[in-house]
Amino acid sequence: MENTPISNFLQTIISDDLAEGRVAEVVTRFPPEPNGYLHIGHAKSISVNFGLAQANGGRCNLRFDDTNPEKESQEFIESIQADVKWLGYEWSGEVRYASTYFQQLYDWAVFLVEQGKAYVCDLNAEEARLYRGTLTEAGKNSPSRDRSVEENLDLLERMRAGEFDEGAKVLRAKIDMASPNMNMRDPILYRIRKVTHHQTGNDWVIYPTYDFAHGQEDAIEGVTHSICTLEFEDHRPLYDWFIESLPVNSRPHQYEFGRLNPSYTITSKRKLKQLVDEDVVIGWDDPRMPTVSGMRRRGYSPTAIRKFCDMIGTTRSDGVVDVAMLEFAIREDLNENAPRAMAVLNPLKVVLTDYPVEQVEELVTPCHPSREDLGERMLPFTRELYIDADDFREEANKKYKRLVLGKRVRLRNAYVIEADEAIKDEAGNIIEIHAHTIPNTLGENPEDGIKPKGVIQWVSAAHGERAELRIYDRLFNHESPDKGDNDFMDHLNPESLSLVKAAWVEPSLKSAVPEQRFQFEREGYFVADRYDHSSERLVFNKTIGLRDTWNG
RNA sequence: UGGGGUGUCGCCAAGCGGCAAGGCACCAGGUUUUGAUCCUGGCAUUCAGAGGUUCGAAUCCUCUCACCCCAGCCA
């Protein structure tokens, strides 16, 4: 992958550290907890961490922060690895797990106890909350705070041995219950959880908390720049406290950046899970989901997602990014790289009355207007065709550039035709158009000088293929669905999915393979569904429409 | 109201004492067998606000205001 030059506050810090010799090699890490699928916000974190390592000749680890077995699973571990790979990144060495450091972490906990810097606390969760104080009032010391080192050592060992019930005891750091930073009020290092861990099985009944684990994991791996989001800023003093209190063999530093908030979307794992659990969407990889796997199924490319992350930059300010930028990124990639094809979503039959009944012309057409390397495909042209019902009107003003009775239009990549008659049923609905071709207009303008004003797509009625088209729109119709008093469930877009069960598409599409992307001309970008599409059943998902500046 | 942060065009974002990059969006033209693409031009006398320092401030100082995060044995 190309090393695009990055310029942001993190790169500045790294450049200085390298220049001053504070670090010899840049080591970062992407540390997801395997308790859900990756979403666009994670994609940004991945882009930041892997991107910085790449740009500075360093390395980036993939490390599962699996310190809370209750919420985690192997399913998520696998999906996360697949997503990172799909995005085009390669982690350094083997996949890491916080759980492989559990023994080291425990040894360090013992060390803190021996130093008189940690103690076993008997307060239950409710009591601990009361003792913690509030944002404006100092907390009170736990009655367990002054236990002897010997007693603490004994109790900790027995916690590990499973002698106590869940919640009965915790190990806490002895720092300062009056600290204005809540994280420093004797934070919890270990809690008792008698559950099977997806990696370590039943080896442990006590598990380290994020705070006690994260910085030490970084130190063990030699991470130099531990990059996370802004909400962890208050944890940095604690992160440093552990690193300075423990005999670790490297000195990582934590830096924070502002998390990504795209408009019209939510990125809370809890809320995304709710959408899945309540069947609002069909799963984590529903094409409407802002998950990496959802965007993949929707037709977004890794290139576009990475481009988007580069476009929005990395800063410490917290804002809402217009999804139009994401849409721009995917259009830019697909405009350049997606082969063109024709599809008719709302079919209206056209009979070319002057065209021989049995005749079939094989029109060889480029797959892309400027990319010759994308090849050609064959378009069969016949007497009966389908065009989109929206592309015909009995009468219209001059702004309308499609087919009108008595007027001409260009059939894309084929002839100019002129509409003669609209055939209607008893109810007055137009069911068929009779038209005729203008001679010698294949690749040429009409000889009489009367040029058609517009161009429309078409599919041969005799050769077209039926296809199911899934038309997606944004999942929410509110710019910030979950900000302030908003209940995101109140802002679901009822039209986020509409099915076109029987569109007509050009025959070349029969050979499309799952995940192949196309531009259906004048309609938008579509991708053959990753799971449901086959040559026997054509299924395409709409990724994004073409930019539309026509307000008529 | 304790602590930690952030405030530069509708949105994102450069800028780090010398006189406001860029992208998205938008608007106006041009090209065009996709009302797409592409091309050209427009789009902050002003940097949350008020004072101050300075020949000179978005950049330094002071105060004010707004918004975000923190009281999980979640991460």
XYZ file of C-alpha atoms (C1' of nucleotides) in Angstrom:
627
model
C 0.000 0.000 0.000
C 1.162 3.526 -0.727
C 2.565 5.592 2.112
C 0.530 8.742 1.813
C 2.152 11.579 3.748
C 0.229 12.275 6.908
C 0.188 15.629 8.643
C -1.495 15.866 11.991
C -0.615 16.361 15.628
C 0.203 12.681 16.124
C 2.625 12.644 13.220
C 4.243 15.745 14.666
C 4.747 13.995 17.994
C 6.138 10.910 16.283
C 8.476 12.929 14.094
C 9.832 14.696 17.161
C 10.238 11.449 19.085
C 12.142 9.930 16.185
C 14.270 13.025 15.679
C 15.125 13.332 19.363
C 15.888 9.637 19.610
C 13.207 9.003 22.222
C 12.072 6.010 20.189
C 14.022 3.945 17.701
C 10.964 2.485 15.987
C 7.332 3.463 16.042
C 5.096 0.748 17.443
C 1.328 1.248 17.592
C -1.548 -1.092 18.151
C -5.204 -1.478 17.308
C -6.799 -2.885 20.482
C -10.463 -3.833 19.956
C -12.453 -5.638 22.577
C -14.053 -8.637 20.825
C -17.560 -7.748 21.934
C -19.055 -6.565 18.659
C -18.414 -5.896 15.011
C -16.089 -3.174 13.815
C -17.743 0.017 12.564
C -16.688 3.112 10.662
C -15.303 4.632 13.845
C -13.001 1.656 14.273
C -12.037 2.002 10.625
C -10.731 5.439 11.455
C -8.804 4.141 14.457
C -7.367 1.383 12.261
C -6.427 3.934 9.645
C -4.749 6.122 12.272
C -2.827 3.339 14.008
C -1.794 1.286 10.996
C -1.332 4.402 8.895
C 1.044 6.077 11.342
C 3.102 2.917 11.759
C 3.279 2.453 8.014
C 4.189 6.063 7.299
C 7.030 5.929 9.796
C 8.488 2.552 8.947
C 7.167 1.079 12.176
C 4.744 -1.676 12.999
C 1.247 -2.041 14.340
C -0.089 -4.907 16.420
C -3.598 -6.259 16.409
C -4.382 -6.960 20.031
C -7.657 -8.155 21.433
C -8.346 -6.435 24.713
C -10.146 -9.436 26.095
C -10.344 -8.620 29.776
C -14.103 -8.999 30.133
C -15.057 -12.543 29.065
C -18.740 -12.060 29.800
C -19.294 -9.872 26.761
C -16.790 -11.350 24.373
C -16.783 -14.180 21.885
C -14.784 -15.991 19.243
C -17.277 -14.888 16.595
C -16.231 -11.282 17.116
C -12.541 -12.178 17.139
C -12.915 -13.709 13.724
C -15.023 -10.956 12.198
C -12.620 -8.299 13.441
C -9.613 -9.998 11.882
C -11.487 -10.392 8.607
C -12.472 -6.732 8.604
C -8.953 -5.469 9.306
C -7.593 -7.618 6.479
C -10.339 -6.537 4.123
C -9.502 -2.910 4.832
C -6.066 -3.759 3.513
C -3.915 -3.730 6.634
C -1.425 -6.252 7.885
C -0.647 -6.483 11.569
C 2.808 -7.150 12.894
C 3.430 -10.796 13.778
C 0.748 -12.932 15.340
C -2.545 -11.661 16.657
C -2.096 -10.676 20.324
C -4.439 -11.147 23.231
C -4.430 -9.352 26.554
C -5.339 -12.737 28.010
C -1.931 -14.186 27.198
C -0.485 -11.649 29.645
C -2.799 -12.561 32.519
C -0.063 -14.228 34.575
C 2.317 -11.294 34.119
C -0.464 -8.881 35.030
C -1.204 -10.913 38.153
C 2.454 -10.919 39.130
C 2.480 -7.164 38.785
C -0.601 -6.910 40.947
C 1.234 -8.876 43.625
C 4.152 -6.475 43.193
C 1.911 -3.495 43.854
C 0.522 -5.159 46.955
C 4.043 -5.793 48.184
C 4.876 -2.155 47.606
C 1.866 -1.175 49.674
C 0.250 0.321 46.569
C -2.707 -1.990 46.243
C -5.165 -3.644 48.598
C -8.037 -6.065 48.638
C -11.293 -4.240 49.297
C -14.397 -5.817 50.819
C -16.839 -3.134 49.734
C -19.558 -4.349 47.380
C -20.388 -2.454 44.216
C -23.043 -0.320 45.842
C -20.862 0.579 48.815
C -17.919 1.318 46.603
C -20.054 3.753 44.639
C -21.062 5.572 47.818
C -17.476 5.713 49.087
C -16.272 7.079 45.746
C -17.853 10.479 46.335
C -19.151 12.641 43.506
C -17.732 14.933 40.872
C -17.632 17.758 43.383
C -17.113 15.898 46.664
C -14.101 13.850 47.699
C -14.558 10.153 48.370
C -13.898 8.316 51.622
C -11.263 5.697 52.270
C -12.437 2.132 52.224
C -12.395 0.382 55.622
C -10.174 -2.203 53.934
C -7.616 0.365 52.869
C -5.099 -0.156 55.677
C -4.811 -3.908 55.617
C -1.322 -5.267 56.048
C 0.714 -6.381 53.069
C 0.609 -9.936 54.383
C -3.146 -9.990 54.685
C -3.571 -8.436 51.233
C -1.237 -10.990 49.707
C -3.184 -13.785 51.332
C -6.546 -12.393 50.277
C -5.414 -11.785 46.701
C -4.127 -15.327 46.427
C -7.443 -16.623 47.743
C -9.367 -14.424 45.300
C -7.407 -16.068 42.542
C -8.031 -19.496 44.031
C -11.767 -18.905 43.817
C -12.503 -18.769 47.526
C -14.757 -15.722 47.254
C -17.974 -15.041 45.419
C -18.269 -12.656 42.517
C -18.482 -9.117 43.823
C -17.330 -10.028 47.320
C -13.880 -8.567 46.918
C -11.823 -6.551 44.457
C -8.201 -5.524 44.264
C -7.747 -1.754 44.239
C -4.817 0.585 43.787
C -4.119 2.795 46.783
C -3.934 6.257 45.270
C -6.131 9.128 46.436
C -9.816 9.048 47.309
C -9.887 12.845 47.222
C -8.477 13.213 43.733
C -10.547 15.498 41.498
C -9.938 12.875 38.810
C -12.393 10.079 39.559
C -10.084 7.564 37.916
C -7.508 8.090 40.643
C -9.882 7.334 43.538
C -8.457 3.902 44.288
C -9.367 2.325 40.948
C -10.197 -1.350 40.702
C -7.487 -3.617 39.301
C -9.121 -7.029 39.567
C -12.655 -8.295 39.941
C -13.972 -11.793 40.490
C -15.782 -13.309 37.495
C -16.444 -17.013 37.609
C -16.982 -17.400 33.901
C -15.210 -19.297 31.174
C -12.963 -17.139 29.056
C -12.980 -17.685 25.302
C -9.173 -17.900 25.259
C -8.074 -19.034 28.706
C -11.002 -21.276 29.549
C -11.324 -21.758 33.312
C -7.772 -20.830 34.229
C -8.878 -17.633 35.914
C -11.722 -16.473 38.102
C -10.340 -12.979 38.517
C -9.875 -10.640 35.578
C -7.937 -7.381 35.287
C -9.794 -4.197 34.437
C -9.050 -2.112 31.355
C -7.101 0.410 33.401
C -4.827 -2.148 34.973
C -4.336 -4.044 31.746
C -4.019 -1.643 28.864
C -0.835 0.274 29.597
C 0.963 -2.847 30.762
C -0.064 -4.671 27.593
C 1.438 -1.788 25.674
C 4.641 -2.027 27.698
C 4.911 -5.777 27.189
C 4.585 -5.336 23.440
C 6.950 -2.392 23.289
C 4.233 -0.095 22.002
C 5.639 3.416 21.800
C 2.544 5.415 20.919
C -0.687 4.164 22.431
C -3.375 6.013 20.532
C -6.951 6.078 21.740
C -9.972 8.358 21.717
C -10.624 11.469 23.792
C -12.783 9.884 26.471
C -9.695 8.097 27.779
C -7.853 11.307 28.422
C -8.823 11.275 32.099
C -7.320 7.810 32.359
C -3.875 8.939 31.272
C -2.677 9.883 34.775
C -3.619 6.373 35.883
C -2.027 4.835 32.795
C 1.190 6.656 33.725
C 0.864 5.787 37.409
C 0.909 2.062 36.646
C 3.759 2.332 34.166
C 5.808 4.279 36.688
C 4.953 2.021 39.627
C 5.688 -1.261 37.898
C 8.971 -2.843 36.746
C 7.920 -2.800 33.110
C 10.623 -2.858 30.482
C 9.378 -0.144 28.175
C 7.715 3.233 28.502
C 4.657 3.651 26.293
C 2.796 6.954 26.081
C -0.887 7.475 25.528
C -2.226 10.032 23.062
C -5.857 10.793 22.310
C -7.732 11.940 19.214
C -11.344 12.910 18.602
C -13.619 10.056 17.706
C -15.440 10.037 14.377
C -19.123 10.971 14.362
C -20.603 10.754 10.889
C -23.917 12.539 10.403
C -27.071 10.461 9.990
C -25.490 7.490 11.711
C -24.833 5.981 15.116
C -21.621 4.236 16.131
C -22.450 3.063 19.610
C -21.917 -0.699 19.772
C -24.760 -1.000 22.240
C -27.165 0.789 19.925
C -26.003 -1.063 16.846
C -26.613 -4.282 18.730
C -30.098 -3.091 19.543
C -30.823 -2.598 15.839
C -29.734 -6.179 15.243
C -31.546 -7.635 18.259
C -34.800 -5.871 17.470
C -34.675 -6.904 13.826
C -34.586 -3.373 12.531
C -31.854 -4.667 10.246
C -31.068 -8.212 9.207
C -27.747 -8.453 10.998
C -24.455 -6.799 11.815
C -23.594 -6.857 8.129
C -26.862 -5.420 6.874
C -25.900 -3.011 4.069
C -27.467 -0.147 6.006
C -25.233 -0.686 9.036
C -22.179 1.542 9.547
C -20.210 -1.615 10.335
C -17.228 -2.501 8.201
C -18.963 -5.709 7.155
C -22.169 -3.781 6.430
C -20.384 -1.242 4.284
C -18.613 -4.084 2.516
C -21.916 -5.717 1.691
C -23.270 -2.355 0.633
C -20.513 -2.087 -1.953
C -18.114 0.328 -0.303
C -14.494 -0.371 -1.194
C -11.554 -0.466 1.230
C -9.984 2.227 -0.920
C -12.942 4.547 -0.429
C -13.065 3.978 3.315
C -9.360 4.690 3.646
C -9.694 7.766 1.456
C -12.488 9.009 3.662
C -10.392 8.546 6.796
C -7.593 10.538 5.178
C -9.990 13.274 4.097
C -11.404 13.941 7.534
C -8.033 14.130 9.235
C -7.094 13.365 12.817
C -7.446 16.043 15.464
C -8.442 16.528 19.059
C -11.658 18.355 18.260
C -14.957 16.605 18.461
C -17.309 17.207 15.578
C -19.840 15.665 13.244
C -18.538 14.743 9.818
C -20.970 15.124 6.936
C -21.673 11.682 5.449
C -21.550 13.452 2.100
C -17.786 13.147 2.448
C -17.998 9.374 2.740
C -20.334 9.366 -0.239
C -17.902 11.484 -2.203
C -15.091 9.038 -1.416
C -16.998 6.022 -2.694
C -18.270 7.815 -5.806
C -14.773 8.945 -6.625
C -13.411 5.404 -6.433
C -16.279 3.773 -8.277
C -16.506 6.412 -11.003
C -12.898 5.604 -11.808
C -13.011 1.862 -11.403
C -16.510 0.440 -11.799
C -17.522 -0.979 -15.170
C -20.746 0.467 -16.578
C -23.888 -1.501 -17.295
C -27.536 -0.797 -17.974
C -30.462 -1.657 -15.749
C -34.128 -0.725 -15.962
C -35.768 -0.543 -12.560
C -39.312 0.355 -13.541
C -39.811 -1.273 -16.936
C -41.943 0.164 -19.734
C -41.968 -1.719 -23.019
C -40.979 0.058 -26.214
C -41.755 -1.492 -29.604
C -39.704 -0.198 -32.497
C -42.288 -0.630 -35.224
C -39.801 -0.166 -38.061
C -37.343 -2.721 -36.697
C -37.468 -6.284 -38.129
C -39.036 -8.774 -35.741
C -36.284 -11.361 -35.820
C -33.334 -9.018 -36.061
C -30.680 -8.896 -33.360
C -27.785 -6.488 -33.616
C -24.820 -7.204 -31.403
C -23.527 -3.851 -30.274
C -20.026 -4.086 -28.838
C -19.641 -1.422 -26.193
C -16.841 -0.301 -23.892
C -17.359 -1.123 -20.234
C -16.093 2.282 -19.165
C -16.027 5.664 -20.908
C -12.335 6.239 -20.281
C -10.854 2.983 -19.020
C -10.140 0.894 -22.104
C -8.494 -1.719 -19.905
C -11.885 -2.567 -18.442
C -12.839 -4.172 -21.764
C -16.031 -4.389 -23.772
C -19.335 -6.151 -23.530
C -22.035 -7.025 -26.066
C -25.437 -5.392 -26.019
C -28.107 -7.168 -28.073
C -30.444 -4.684 -29.761
C -33.913 -5.849 -30.753
C -37.362 -4.650 -31.832
C -38.754 -4.837 -28.290
C -36.964 -3.127 -25.430
C -37.552 -1.930 -21.928
C -36.888 1.582 -20.794
C -37.659 3.108 -17.431
C -41.213 4.402 -17.069
C -39.779 7.596 -15.600
C -37.951 8.212 -18.846
C -41.149 8.704 -20.862
C -43.802 11.395 -20.804
C -46.599 12.115 -23.215
C -45.753 15.756 -22.989
C -43.171 17.781 -21.134
C -41.474 21.133 -20.987
C -38.074 21.728 -22.551
C -36.267 20.986 -19.285
C -37.233 17.335 -19.576
C -34.500 15.625 -21.547
C -35.945 12.154 -22.019
C -38.459 10.506 -24.329
C -41.599 12.477 -25.166
C -44.332 11.689 -27.672
C -43.255 13.003 -31.070
C -39.738 13.712 -29.814
C -36.423 11.967 -29.934
C -34.090 10.452 -27.385
C -30.794 8.613 -27.628
C -30.804 5.034 -26.432
C -27.476 4.784 -24.649
C -24.850 3.054 -26.791
C -27.458 2.494 -29.539
C -29.860 4.320 -31.819
C -31.819 7.515 -31.589
C -35.519 6.761 -31.515
C -38.650 8.854 -31.805
C -41.871 8.100 -29.910
C -45.024 7.794 -31.992
C -47.747 6.502 -29.728
C -48.489 5.604 -26.120
C -50.624 2.472 -25.855
C -52.892 2.463 -22.797
C -55.070 -0.023 -20.991
C -58.743 0.548 -20.130
C -57.724 2.423 -17.005
C -55.640 4.826 -19.018
C -52.277 3.527 -17.843
C -49.501 3.580 -20.377
C -48.495 -0.010 -21.024
C -46.381 0.255 -24.128
C -44.732 2.804 -26.364
C -44.584 2.560 -30.116
C -41.607 4.263 -31.605
C -39.300 4.100 -34.581
C -35.569 4.312 -35.045
C -33.829 7.175 -36.760
C -31.615 5.650 -39.493
C -27.836 5.727 -39.279
C -27.692 7.005 -35.722
C -25.402 4.337 -34.339
C -22.536 6.466 -33.120
C -23.776 9.316 -35.302
C -26.118 12.231 -34.902
C -29.296 12.246 -37.004
C -28.647 13.316 -40.567
C -31.507 15.792 -40.469
C -29.683 17.739 -37.789
C -32.386 17.251 -35.152
C -30.349 16.049 -32.200
C -31.992 14.318 -29.267
C -31.767 16.241 -26.035
C -31.206 13.279 -23.788
C -29.872 9.795 -23.366
C -31.629 6.944 -21.572
C -30.725 3.381 -20.706
C -32.521 0.339 -22.109
C -32.482 -3.446 -22.093
C -33.533 -5.829 -24.850
C -36.823 -7.446 -23.894
C -35.732 -10.665 -25.555
C -32.275 -10.847 -24.014
C -32.479 -9.020 -20.705
C -32.076 -10.772 -17.384
C -34.310 -10.389 -14.399
C -32.605 -9.133 -11.266
C -33.517 -8.201 -7.723
C -32.308 -4.767 -6.774
C -32.120 -3.681 -3.164
C -32.279 0.069 -2.973
C -30.748 1.371 0.216
C -30.990 4.818 1.708
C -29.669 6.181 4.989
C -30.918 4.322 8.053
C -31.783 7.496 9.942
C -33.495 10.631 8.765
C -32.016 12.779 11.518
C -28.565 14.297 11.287
C -27.685 13.311 14.854
C -30.025 10.414 15.668
C -28.755 9.878 19.180
C -27.606 13.305 20.298
C -29.193 15.092 23.236
C -32.792 14.130 23.864
C -33.057 12.099 20.691
C -34.060 8.469 20.875
C -32.420 7.039 17.792
C -35.255 4.551 17.338
C -37.573 7.501 16.702
C -35.503 8.622 13.756
C -35.363 5.484 11.686
C -35.911 6.150 8.005
C -38.915 4.020 6.964
C -37.597 4.045 3.418
C -34.090 2.846 4.181
C -34.750 -0.231 2.063
C -36.963 -0.658 -0.945
C -36.953 -3.759 -3.075
C -37.124 -3.847 -6.841
C -37.977 -7.492 -7.290
C -37.945 -7.661 -11.040
C -35.695 -5.173 -12.688
C -34.372 -5.867 -16.178
C -30.625 -5.799 -16.576
C -28.407 -6.262 -19.589
C -27.386 -9.883 -20.261
C -23.675 -9.332 -19.568
C -24.567 -9.015 -15.898
C -25.347 -12.708 -15.755
C -21.631 -13.281 -15.378
C -21.216 -10.848 -12.492
C -19.627 -12.425 -9.438
C -20.489 -11.703 -5.796
C -19.012 -8.412 -4.583
C -18.363 -7.170 -8.117
C -19.188 -3.480 -8.381
C -20.837 -1.683 -11.294
C -22.269 1.624 -12.248
C -25.761 1.139 -13.598
C -25.775 4.160 -15.839
C -27.954 7.042 -14.753
C -29.007 5.072 -11.664
C -26.009 4.698 -9.414
C -23.414 2.266 -8.166
C -24.433 -1.294 -7.384
C -22.669 -4.367 -6.075
C -23.556 -8.017 -6.613
C -24.621 -9.210 -3.177
C -21.884 -11.036 -1.333
C -24.187 -13.836 -0.215
C -27.387 -13.915 -2.254
C -26.165 -13.229 -5.761
C -25.475 -16.021 -8.247
C -25.729 -16.472 -11.991
C -29.043 -18.198 -11.324
C -30.414 -15.382 -9.214
C -29.078 -11.922 -9.820
C -29.133 -9.718 -6.736
C -27.587 -6.268 -6.610
C -27.349 -3.817 -3.731
C -27.366 -0.106 -4.400
C -24.222 1.379 -2.903
C -24.892 5.031 -3.649
C -26.698 7.015 -6.292
C -25.001 9.202 -8.862
C -24.643 12.825 -7.899
C -27.880 14.463 -8.965
C -27.916 18.177 -9.675
C -31.136 18.080 -11.624
C -33.951 19.662 -9.725
C -36.931 18.828 -11.859
C -21.044 24.071 40.792
C -14.608 19.393 41.025
C -11.362 17.688 37.106
C -10.044 17.010 31.950
C -10.747 18.770 26.889
C -12.380 21.586 22.385
C -13.771 26.242 19.890
C -10.733 28.874 12.175
C -16.437 29.318 6.039
C -22.865 25.129 6.293
C -19.269 20.415 7.478
C -14.066 18.514 7.953
C -9.375 20.897 8.283
C -4.238 23.659 7.497
C -2.069 27.520 10.256
C 2.394 27.633 15.826
C 3.717 36.461 15.804
C 4.243 38.866 9.565
C -0.993 40.011 7.020
C -6.664 33.127 6.452
C -4.127 26.353 2.510
C -7.073 22.430 0.960
C -11.330 19.034 0.738
C -16.778 18.233 1.116
C -21.283 20.912 0.260
C -23.208 24.875 -2.422
C -23.662 28.558 -6.657
C -22.493 30.199 -11.853
C -20.550 28.887 -16.673
C -18.220 25.237 -20.448
C -17.624 20.075 -22.525
C -20.440 15.534 -22.798
C -24.301 9.288 -26.372
C -24.689 8.718 -18.180
C -29.216 15.540 -16.017
C -22.704 11.399 -14.157
C -17.582 12.357 -14.969
C -14.370 16.321 -16.487
C -13.001 21.692 -16.902
C -13.352 27.034 -15.380
C -14.845 30.597 -11.885
C -17.277 32.039 -7.104
C -17.620 30.962 -1.908
C -14.157 33.597 5.985
C -11.481 42.140 5.516
C -12.014 37.224 9.357
C -10.371 33.006 13.156
C -16.374 31.761 20.032
C -16.594 36.922 22.569
C -14.313 41.092 25.171
C -10.018 43.406 26.745
C -4.542 43.656 26.706
C 0.888 43.047 24.851
C 3.187 44.226 19.995
C 5.197 48.158 14.388
C 2.211 43.765 13.482
C -2.055 38.588 16.795
C -6.156 33.111 14.457
C -1.354 32.560 16.572
C 1.185 35.596 23.242
C -1.558 37.273 28.066
C -6.297 38.072 30.892
C -11.273 37.401 31.599
C -15.984 35.641 29.681
C -19.143 32.313 26.834
C -20.483 27.653 24.386
C -19.982 22.558 23.677
C -17.825 17.465 24.844
C -15.911 13.693 28.535
C -15.544 11.634 33.814
C -19.121 9.366 39.752
C -19.166 0.557 35.556
C -16.513 -4.621 39.897
C -17.504 -1.834 30.703
C -13.772 -0.674 27.259
